Short mmCIF file of C-alpha atoms in Angstrom, two decimals:
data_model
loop_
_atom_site.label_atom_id
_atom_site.label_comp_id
_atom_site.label_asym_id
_atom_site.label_seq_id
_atom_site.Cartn_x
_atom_site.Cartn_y
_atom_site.Cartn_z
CA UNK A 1280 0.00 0.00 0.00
CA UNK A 1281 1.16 3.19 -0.86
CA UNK A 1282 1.51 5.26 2.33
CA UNK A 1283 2.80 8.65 1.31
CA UNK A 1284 0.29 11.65 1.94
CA UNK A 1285 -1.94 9.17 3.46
CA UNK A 1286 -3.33 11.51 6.24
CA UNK A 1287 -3.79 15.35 5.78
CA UNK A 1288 -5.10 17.43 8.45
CA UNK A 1289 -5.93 20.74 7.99
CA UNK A 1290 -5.93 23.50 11.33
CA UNK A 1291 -4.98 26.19 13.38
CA UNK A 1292 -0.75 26.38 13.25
CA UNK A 1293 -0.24 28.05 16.44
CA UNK A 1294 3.21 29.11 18.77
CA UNK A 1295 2.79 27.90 22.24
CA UNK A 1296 3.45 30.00 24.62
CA UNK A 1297 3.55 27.40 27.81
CA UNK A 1298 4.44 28.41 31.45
CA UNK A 1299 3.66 27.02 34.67
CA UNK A 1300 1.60 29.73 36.37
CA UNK A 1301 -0.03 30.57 39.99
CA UNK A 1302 -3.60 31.09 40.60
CA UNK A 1303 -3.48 34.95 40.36
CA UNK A 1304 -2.68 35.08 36.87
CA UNK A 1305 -5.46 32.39 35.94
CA UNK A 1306 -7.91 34.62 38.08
CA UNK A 1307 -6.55 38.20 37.26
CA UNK A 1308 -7.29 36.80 33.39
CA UNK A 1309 -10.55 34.75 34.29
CA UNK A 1310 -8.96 31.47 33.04
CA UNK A 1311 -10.75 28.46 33.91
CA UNK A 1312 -8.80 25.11 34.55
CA UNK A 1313 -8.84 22.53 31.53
CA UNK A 1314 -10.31 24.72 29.38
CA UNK A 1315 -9.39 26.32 25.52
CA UNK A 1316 -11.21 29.98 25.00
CA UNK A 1317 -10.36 32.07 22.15
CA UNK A 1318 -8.47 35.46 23.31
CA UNK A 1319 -10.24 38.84 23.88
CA UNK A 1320 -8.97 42.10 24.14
CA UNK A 1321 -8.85 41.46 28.32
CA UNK A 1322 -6.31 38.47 27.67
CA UNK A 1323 -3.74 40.14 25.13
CA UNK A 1324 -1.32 41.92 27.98
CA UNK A 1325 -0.98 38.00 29.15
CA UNK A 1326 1.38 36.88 26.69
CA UNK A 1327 3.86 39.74 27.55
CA UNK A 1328 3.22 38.97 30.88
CA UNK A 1329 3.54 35.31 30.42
CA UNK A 1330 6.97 36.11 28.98
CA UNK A 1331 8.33 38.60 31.75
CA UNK A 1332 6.95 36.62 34.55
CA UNK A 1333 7.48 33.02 34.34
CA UNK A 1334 9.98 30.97 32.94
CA UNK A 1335 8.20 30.36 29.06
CA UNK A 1336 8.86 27.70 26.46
CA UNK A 1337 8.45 28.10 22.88
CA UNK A 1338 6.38 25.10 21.38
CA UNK A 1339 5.20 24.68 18.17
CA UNK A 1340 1.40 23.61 18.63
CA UNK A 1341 -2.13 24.44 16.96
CA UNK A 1342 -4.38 21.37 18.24
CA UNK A 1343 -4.85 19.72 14.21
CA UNK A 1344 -0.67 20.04 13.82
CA UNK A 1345 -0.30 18.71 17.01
CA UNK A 1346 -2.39 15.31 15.92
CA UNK A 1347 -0.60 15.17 12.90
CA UNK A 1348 2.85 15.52 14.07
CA UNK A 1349 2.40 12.92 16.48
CA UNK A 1350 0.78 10.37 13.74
CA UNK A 1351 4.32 10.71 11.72
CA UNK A 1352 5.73 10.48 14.62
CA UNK A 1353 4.23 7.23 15.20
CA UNK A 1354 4.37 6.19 11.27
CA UNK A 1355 7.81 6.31 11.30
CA UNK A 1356 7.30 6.74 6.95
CA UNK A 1357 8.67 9.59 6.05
CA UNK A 1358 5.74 11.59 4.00
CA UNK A 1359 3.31 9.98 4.92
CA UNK A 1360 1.14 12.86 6.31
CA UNK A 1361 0.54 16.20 5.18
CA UNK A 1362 -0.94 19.40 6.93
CA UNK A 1363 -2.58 23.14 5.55
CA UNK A 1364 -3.11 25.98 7.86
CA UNK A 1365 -1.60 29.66 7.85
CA UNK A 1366 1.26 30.88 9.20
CA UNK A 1367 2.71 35.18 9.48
CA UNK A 1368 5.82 35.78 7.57
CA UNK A 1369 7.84 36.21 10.61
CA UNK A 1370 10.35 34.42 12.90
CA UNK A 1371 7.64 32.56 14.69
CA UNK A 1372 5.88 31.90 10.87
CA UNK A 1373 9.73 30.67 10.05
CA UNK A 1374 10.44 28.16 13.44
CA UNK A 1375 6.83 26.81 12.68
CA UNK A 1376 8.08 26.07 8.93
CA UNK A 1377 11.37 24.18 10.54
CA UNK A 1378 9.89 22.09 13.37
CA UNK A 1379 7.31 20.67 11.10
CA UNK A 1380 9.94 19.83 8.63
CA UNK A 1381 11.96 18.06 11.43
CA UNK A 1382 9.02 16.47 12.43
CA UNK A 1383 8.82 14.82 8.90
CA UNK A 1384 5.19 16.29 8.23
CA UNK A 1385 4.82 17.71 4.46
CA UNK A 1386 3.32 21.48 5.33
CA UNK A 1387 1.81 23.69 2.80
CA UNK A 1388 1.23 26.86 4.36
CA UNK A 1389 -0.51 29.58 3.25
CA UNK A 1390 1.35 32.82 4.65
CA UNK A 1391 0.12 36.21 5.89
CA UNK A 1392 0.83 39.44 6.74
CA UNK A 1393 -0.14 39.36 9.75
CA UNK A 1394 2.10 37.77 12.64
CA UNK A 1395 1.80 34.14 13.41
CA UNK A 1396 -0.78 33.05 15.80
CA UNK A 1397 -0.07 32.05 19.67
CA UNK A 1398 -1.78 30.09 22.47
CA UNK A 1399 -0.78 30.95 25.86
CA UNK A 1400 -0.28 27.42 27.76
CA UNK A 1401 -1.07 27.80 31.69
CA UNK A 1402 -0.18 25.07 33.48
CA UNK A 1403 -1.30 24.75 36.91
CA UNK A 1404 -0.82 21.11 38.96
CA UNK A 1405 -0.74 19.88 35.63
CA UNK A 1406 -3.75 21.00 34.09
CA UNK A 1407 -3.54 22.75 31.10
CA UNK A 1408 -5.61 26.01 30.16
CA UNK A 1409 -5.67 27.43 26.41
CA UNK A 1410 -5.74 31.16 25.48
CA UNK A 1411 -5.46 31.38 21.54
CA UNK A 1412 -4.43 34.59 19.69
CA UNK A 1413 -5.00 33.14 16.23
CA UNK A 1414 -3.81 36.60 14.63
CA UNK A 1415 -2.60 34.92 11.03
CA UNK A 1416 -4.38 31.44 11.97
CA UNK A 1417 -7.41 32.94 11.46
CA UNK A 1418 -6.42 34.29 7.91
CA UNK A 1419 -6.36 30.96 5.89
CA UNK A 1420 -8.57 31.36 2.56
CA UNK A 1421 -10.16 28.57 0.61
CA UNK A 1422 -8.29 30.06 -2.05
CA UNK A 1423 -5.48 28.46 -0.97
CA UNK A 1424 -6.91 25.07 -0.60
CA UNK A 1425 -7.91 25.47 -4.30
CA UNK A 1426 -4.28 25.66 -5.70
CA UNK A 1427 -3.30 22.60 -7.72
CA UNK A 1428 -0.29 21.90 -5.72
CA UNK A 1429 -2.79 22.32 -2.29
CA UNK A 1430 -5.53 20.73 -4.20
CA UNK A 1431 -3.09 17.87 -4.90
CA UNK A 1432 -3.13 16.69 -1.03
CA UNK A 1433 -6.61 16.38 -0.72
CA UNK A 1434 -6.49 13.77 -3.83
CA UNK A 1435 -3.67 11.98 -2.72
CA UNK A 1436 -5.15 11.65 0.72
CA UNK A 1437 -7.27 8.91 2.18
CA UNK A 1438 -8.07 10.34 5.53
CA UNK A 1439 -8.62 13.26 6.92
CA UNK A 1440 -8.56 14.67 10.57
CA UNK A 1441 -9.74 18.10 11.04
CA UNK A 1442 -9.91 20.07 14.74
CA UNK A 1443 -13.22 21.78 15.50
CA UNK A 1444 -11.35 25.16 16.10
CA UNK A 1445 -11.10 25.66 12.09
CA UNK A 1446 -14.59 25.56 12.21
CA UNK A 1447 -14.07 29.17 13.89
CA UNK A 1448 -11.61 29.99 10.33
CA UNK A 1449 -12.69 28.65 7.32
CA UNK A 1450 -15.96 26.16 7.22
CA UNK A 1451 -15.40 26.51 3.33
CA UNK A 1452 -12.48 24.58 3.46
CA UNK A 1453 -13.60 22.04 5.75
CA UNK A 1454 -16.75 22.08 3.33
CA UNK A 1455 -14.61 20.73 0.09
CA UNK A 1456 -12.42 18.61 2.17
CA UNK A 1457 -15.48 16.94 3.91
CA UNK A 1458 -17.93 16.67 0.43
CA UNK A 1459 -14.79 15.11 -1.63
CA UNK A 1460 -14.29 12.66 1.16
CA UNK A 1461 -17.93 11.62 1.20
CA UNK A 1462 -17.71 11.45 -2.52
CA UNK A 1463 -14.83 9.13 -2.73
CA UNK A 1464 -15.83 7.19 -0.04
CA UNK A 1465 -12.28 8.06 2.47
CA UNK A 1466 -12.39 8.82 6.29
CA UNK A 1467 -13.10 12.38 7.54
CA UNK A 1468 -12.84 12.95 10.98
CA UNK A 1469 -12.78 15.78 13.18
CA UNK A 1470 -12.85 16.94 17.12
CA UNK A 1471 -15.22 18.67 19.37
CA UNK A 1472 -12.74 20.63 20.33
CA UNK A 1473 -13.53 22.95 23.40
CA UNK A 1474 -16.96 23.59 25.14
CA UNK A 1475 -17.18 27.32 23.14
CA UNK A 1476 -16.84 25.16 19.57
CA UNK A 1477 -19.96 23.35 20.73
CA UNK A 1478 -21.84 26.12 22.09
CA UNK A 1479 -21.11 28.89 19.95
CA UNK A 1480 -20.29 27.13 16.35
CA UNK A 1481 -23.40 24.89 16.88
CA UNK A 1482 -24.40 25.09 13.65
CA UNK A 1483 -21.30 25.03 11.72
CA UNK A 1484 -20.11 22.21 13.88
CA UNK A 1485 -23.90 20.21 13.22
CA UNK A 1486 -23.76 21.05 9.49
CA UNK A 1487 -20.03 18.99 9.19
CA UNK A 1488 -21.20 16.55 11.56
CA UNK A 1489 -23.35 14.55 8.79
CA UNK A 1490 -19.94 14.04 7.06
CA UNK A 1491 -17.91 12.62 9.68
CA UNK A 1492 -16.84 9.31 9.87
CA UNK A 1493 -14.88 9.86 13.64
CA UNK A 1494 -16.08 12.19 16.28
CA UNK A 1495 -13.46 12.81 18.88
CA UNK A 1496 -13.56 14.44 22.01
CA UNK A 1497 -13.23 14.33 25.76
CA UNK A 1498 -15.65 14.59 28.38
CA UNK A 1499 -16.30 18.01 28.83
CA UNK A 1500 -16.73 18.88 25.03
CA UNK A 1501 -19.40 15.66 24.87
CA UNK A 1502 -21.41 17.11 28.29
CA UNK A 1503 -21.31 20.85 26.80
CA UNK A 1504 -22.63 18.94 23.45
CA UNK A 1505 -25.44 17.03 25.05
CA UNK A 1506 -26.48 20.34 26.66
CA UNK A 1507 -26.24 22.46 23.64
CA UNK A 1508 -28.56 19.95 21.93
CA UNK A 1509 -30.95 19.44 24.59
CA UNK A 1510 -30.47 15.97 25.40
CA UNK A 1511 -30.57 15.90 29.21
CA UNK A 1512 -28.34 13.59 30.19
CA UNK A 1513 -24.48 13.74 31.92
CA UNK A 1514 -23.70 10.35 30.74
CA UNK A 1515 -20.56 10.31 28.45
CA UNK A 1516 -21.10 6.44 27.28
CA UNK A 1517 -25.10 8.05 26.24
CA UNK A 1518 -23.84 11.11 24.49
CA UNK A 1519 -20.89 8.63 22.90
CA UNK A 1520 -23.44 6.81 21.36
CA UNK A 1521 -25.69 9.61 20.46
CA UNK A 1522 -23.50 11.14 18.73
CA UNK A 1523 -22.31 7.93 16.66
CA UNK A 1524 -26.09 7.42 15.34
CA UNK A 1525 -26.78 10.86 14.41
CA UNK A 1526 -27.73 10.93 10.66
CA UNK A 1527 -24.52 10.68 8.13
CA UNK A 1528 -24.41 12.23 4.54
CA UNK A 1529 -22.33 8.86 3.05
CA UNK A 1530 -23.27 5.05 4.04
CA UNK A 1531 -19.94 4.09 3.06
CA UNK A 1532 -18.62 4.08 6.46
CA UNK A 1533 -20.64 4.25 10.14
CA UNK A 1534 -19.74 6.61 12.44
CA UNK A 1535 -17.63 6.13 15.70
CA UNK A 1536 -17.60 8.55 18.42
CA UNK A 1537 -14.04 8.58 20.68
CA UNK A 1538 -14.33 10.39 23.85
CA UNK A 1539 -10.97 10.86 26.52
CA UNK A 1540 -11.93 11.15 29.55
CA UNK A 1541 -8.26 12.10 31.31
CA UNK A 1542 -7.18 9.20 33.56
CA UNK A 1543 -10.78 7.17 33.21
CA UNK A 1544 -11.22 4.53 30.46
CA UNK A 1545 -11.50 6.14 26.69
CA UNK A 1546 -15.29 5.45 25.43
CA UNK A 1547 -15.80 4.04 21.92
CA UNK A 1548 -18.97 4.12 20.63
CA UNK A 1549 -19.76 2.65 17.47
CA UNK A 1550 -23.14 0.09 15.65
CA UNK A 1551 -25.36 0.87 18.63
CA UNK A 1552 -23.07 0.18 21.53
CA UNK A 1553 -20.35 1.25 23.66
CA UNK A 1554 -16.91 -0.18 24.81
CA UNK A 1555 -14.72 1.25 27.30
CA UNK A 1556 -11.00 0.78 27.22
CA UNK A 1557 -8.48 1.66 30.02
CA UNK A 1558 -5.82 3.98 29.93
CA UNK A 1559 -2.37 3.73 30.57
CA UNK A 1560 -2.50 5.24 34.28
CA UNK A 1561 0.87 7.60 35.36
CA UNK A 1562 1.61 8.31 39.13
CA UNK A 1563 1.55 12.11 39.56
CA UNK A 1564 5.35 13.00 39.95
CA UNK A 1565 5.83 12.00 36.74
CA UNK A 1566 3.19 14.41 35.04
CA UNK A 1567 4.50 16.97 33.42
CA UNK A 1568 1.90 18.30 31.93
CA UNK A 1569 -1.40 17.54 30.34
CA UNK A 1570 -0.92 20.23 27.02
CA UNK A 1571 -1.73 17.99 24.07
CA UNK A 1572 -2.51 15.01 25.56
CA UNK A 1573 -5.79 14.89 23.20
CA UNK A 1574 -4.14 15.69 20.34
CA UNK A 1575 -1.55 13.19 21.08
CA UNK A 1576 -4.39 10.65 21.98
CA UNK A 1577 -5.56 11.51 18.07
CA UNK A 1578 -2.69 11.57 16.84
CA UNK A 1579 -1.76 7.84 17.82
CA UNK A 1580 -5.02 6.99 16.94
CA UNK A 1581 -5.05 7.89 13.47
CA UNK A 1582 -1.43 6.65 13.25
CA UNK A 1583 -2.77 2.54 13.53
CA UNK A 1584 -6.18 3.81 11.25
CA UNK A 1585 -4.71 4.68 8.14
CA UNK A 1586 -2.45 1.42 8.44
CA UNK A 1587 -6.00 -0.38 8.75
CA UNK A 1588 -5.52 -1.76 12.23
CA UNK A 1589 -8.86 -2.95 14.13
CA UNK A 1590 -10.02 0.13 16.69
CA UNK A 1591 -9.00 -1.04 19.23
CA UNK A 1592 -5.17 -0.87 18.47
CA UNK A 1593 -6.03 2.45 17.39
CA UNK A 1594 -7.17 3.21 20.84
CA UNK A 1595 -4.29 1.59 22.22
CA UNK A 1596 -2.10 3.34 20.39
CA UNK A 1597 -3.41 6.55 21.23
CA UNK A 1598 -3.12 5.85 24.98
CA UNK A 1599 0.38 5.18 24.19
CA UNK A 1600 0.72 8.41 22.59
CA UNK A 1601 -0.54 10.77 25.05
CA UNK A 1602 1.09 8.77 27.80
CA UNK A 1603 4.31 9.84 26.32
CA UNK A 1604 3.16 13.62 25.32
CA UNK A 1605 1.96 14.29 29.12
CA UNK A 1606 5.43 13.14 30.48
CA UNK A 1607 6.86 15.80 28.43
CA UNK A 1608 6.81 19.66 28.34
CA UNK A 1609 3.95 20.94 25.21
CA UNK A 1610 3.30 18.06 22.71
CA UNK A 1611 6.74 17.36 22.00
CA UNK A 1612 8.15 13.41 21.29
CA UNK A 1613 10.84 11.84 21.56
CA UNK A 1614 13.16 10.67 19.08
CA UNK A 1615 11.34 7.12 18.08
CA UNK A 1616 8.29 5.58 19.40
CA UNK A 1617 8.60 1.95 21.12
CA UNK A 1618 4.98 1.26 20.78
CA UNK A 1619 3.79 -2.54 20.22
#
């Protein structure tokens, strides 16, 4: 089987900005623990601050890139996955371009003026909390998608794995992405994202939901999903399942809902029932930090998927993955995986 360009995932490509900070600065900036908000004007003296206040480390992140890097990672086939997103033309735009190339990932960028997007990373006990500053994130154009050579990934591509924070970019991209997948019967997948995806990009997030083959998420996103849409209940194995029967635009594949739920067992849902499947449990010293654990979790995931291996492996693979990803500062791996 021909692996290169296999997976393409298309996203946010955003600088982390990651500290370990005290309770002040989450309440003096009204951060909420394990959460991911979008930044307002209130939040944009925090990355200064950030910098001048704590001791900060540069990671290159953006939840989709994240998945993605960690799926080559996995892979271990050079080329084998691809990734579209915009970038500013600046040294930030520039350390993105290199760390994806050392991470083996084929990026086509589209760039723009305006500077490189950032997500301030607070890490508190180990919990991480997400303040984005998409800035040139939140230019990427269809446009771009359209060029031949962009155009060219989507062909070559048999799955796709799209976070539900582009919904908040370009839902025109994620519409030709997710109607050419449906048409050529291949895997499109995307994530819940955060609880403001689900409540506030309800409709764009519904409207792309026909079209996906994998739902992921963790338990917060699938109880702020299940409220958004009236269903009344708390239960994550419920709204797993809910979610995995909701109505889908191609019969060529059913639909299986993946939700994390931190340390408790992963939820699968999938042809009307549910199976739960442990995780890999850490003791506490050794936590680092819990910055891209999902994407990490998606990215192993996907890694056993496209090589056709039952779910699952998949699953087990993505424990692996984020077991490794938490142990470390941002979602940064080391030099070769020794999963089995």
């Amino acid at each position: 089987m021909e692996y290169e360009g296999i997976l393409l995932g298309m996203g946010n490509p955003l600088l982390d900005i990651s500290a370990v900070v005290d309770q002040d600065f989450l309440n003096k900036y009204d951060i909420k623990p394990n959460n991911a908000i979008l930044a307002e004007d209130k939040h944009l003296p925090m990355y200064e601050e950030m910098t001048s206040k704590y001791n900060v480390e540069f990671i290159a992140g953006g939840a989709t890139q994240n998945s993605i890097k960690v799926a080559q990672w996995m892979l271990q086939i050079p080329g084998a996955t691809s990734y579209m997103g915009s970038i500013g033309k600046d040294r930030f735009g520039e350390e993105m371009k290199k760390n994806a190339k050392d991470a083996g990932v084929n990026v086509h960028y589209y760039e723009d003026e305006s500077p490189t997007g950032t997500c301030a990373v607070c890490v508190l006990d180990g919990e991480r909390s997400l303040v984005a500053n998409l800035s040139a994130a939140n230019c990427y154009k269809v446009d771009h998608l359209k060029q031949p050579e962009n155009w060219a990934l989507v062909e070559k591509a048999k799955y796709f794995y799209i976070a539900g924070f582009f919904l908040t970019v370009s839902p025109e991209s994620i519409q030709l992405v997710a109607e050419h997948a449906a048409a050529k019967n291949k895997v499109f997948s995307m994530n819940l994202s955060a609880p403001f995806i689900c409540e506030f990009f309800k409709d764009q997030q519904e409207k792309f939901l026909q079209y996906m083959d994998f739902v992921f998420g963790n338990e917060t996103e699938a109880r702020t999903f299940s409220r958004v849409h009236g269903w009344e209940t708390d239960n994550v194995e419920e709204i797993a399942l809910k979610i995995s029967q909701w109505p889908k635009a191609s019969g060529t594949h059913k639909r299986i809902t993946v939700i994390t739920q931190g340390a408790d067992p992963v939820v699968v849902a999938e042809d009307g029932k549910v199976t739960l499947f442990p995780v890999i449990l850490l003791p506490k010293e050794k936590l680092v930090d819990t910055n891209g654990a999902g994407d990490a979790f998606v990215g192993g995931f996907l890694s056993q998927l496209v090589l056709e291996k039952p779910i699952a492996d998949c699953v087990k693979a993505g424990c692996y993955a984020s077991n490794v990803i938490i142990q470390r500062p941002g979602c940064t791996c080391p030099e070769k995986p020794d999963f089995e």
